[in-house]
Amino acid sequence: MEGFPDTKSIDAAAGAAERMPGVFRALFPGARPLLVADPATWRAAGERLEAAFRAAGAAPCPPFVFAAAPSERSRFVEETRLALEAAGAGAVAVAVGSGTINDLCKRASFELGRPYACFATAASVDGFASFGAPITDEAGFKITRECPAPRAVSAEPEILAAAPAFLASSGYGDLLGKVAAGADWLVAELVTGRDPVDRRAWELVQGPLERWVAAPEKIAAGDPAAVAALFEGLVASGLAMQVARSSRPASGTEHHFSHTWEMSGLRLADGSEPTHGHKVALGTVCSAALTRALFARDFGPADVPAALAAYPSWAEREARVRAEAPDSPRMQEAMLAECRAKHLGGDALRARLEFLAAHWGELRERALSQLERVPDPAARLAAAGCPARPADLATTGAAIRRLLPRVQMIRRRYTALDVAFETGRLGEIAAAIPE
Ligand SMILES: [Zn+2]
């Protein structure tokens, strides 16, 4: 595990639970482990880990097991931090879980200036090995807070494969999204000149990507080898974010769709919130369709005057952004800050459009050759048990088309949607969103 800023040990083979005490002792000499779990993850791996620590003579702190599965609300971070403090200055958290439990331990440990480790119980997200944790405050506003990734990540294929099927399909959606995220990065690199592709981060994720996403039906069937490969891909995504010090290697338009649905309160028919990976899955289908539609038509020097005329002044832009969130001044301000950061005026706008016209063929090649690596995202996602059509997330193509302007507004990160916006074609390509 040479050269990753935060994570120094990764062990995802059978017997990882029994090896955890040795890993812990090597990375945190003199510390006592505090296992943090919820009832399900405690049954899946917590009991075995505690027995392993005892057998190794490591005297773990009494475990902290939430009475019910927690969410990423800040009050659960607080509870986790209090448990760590109560366990003493020498206690180091071992998150027994994948999504929420890991994020809570990551943030609480950071607040106390302590490192931590993660024993993942499901291949459900790519956050195991990433720095930063998405935490929702009591007003319901979600932001990703800075904090280092775990010093160690361990997991066992049999435990990962035994987790509920929707968790692995969520991880599959999050991982397949890297195809679309890669296309956005390649576009942004050429257009903005400020977002160079970090070769090491790129290779970590994009190098083996086809292999990781090759067998979606085996993910749906809970095949341990396929789920282990999925886990490897999710960990690599986290490591790539560590290397790049940015979520760019793992996140583009497909994640902007996910964030937009999250903030707009998308719910399934039974009232539950779709998982992150399931929202990314449908976001990936939409992103790929929109990007293909964007590059299906040429943009040349003759198209520049019309695009110049269509581009809004900042005053017009501000009014449109506010109209996207009429009831939430806080959301308006957040989106205005993002849009302001990428708004072009006068000479910069003309230069951008002339650049796009001059490099359109190269941009198309970059985006489409990347998307071609997985030419059938909807079919793959459906085979893995992911939502692949709007109806699968209890929404419609028309509803997604209405949200599209907001998807382009919520992050300053440059994507193919920004190319569409700048060329005045965002409304036109919306027709590509599936019904
Ligand atoms: Zn994600």
Coordinates of C-alpha atoms and ligand atoms in Angstrom, one line a residue, residues 125-126 174 178 250 255 276-277 280, ligand 1:
V125 CA -20.5 2.8 -1.9
D126 CA -17.1 4.1 -2.8
D174 CA -21.8 3.9 -8.0
K178 CA -17.2 6.2 -13.3
A250 CA -15.3 9.3 -9.1
H255 CA -23.5 12.4 -9.3
H276 CA -26.9 6.8 -3.3
G277 CA -25.7 4.2 -5.8
V280 CA -26.1 7.5 -9.5
Ligands
ZN1 ZN -20.8 8.0 -5.4

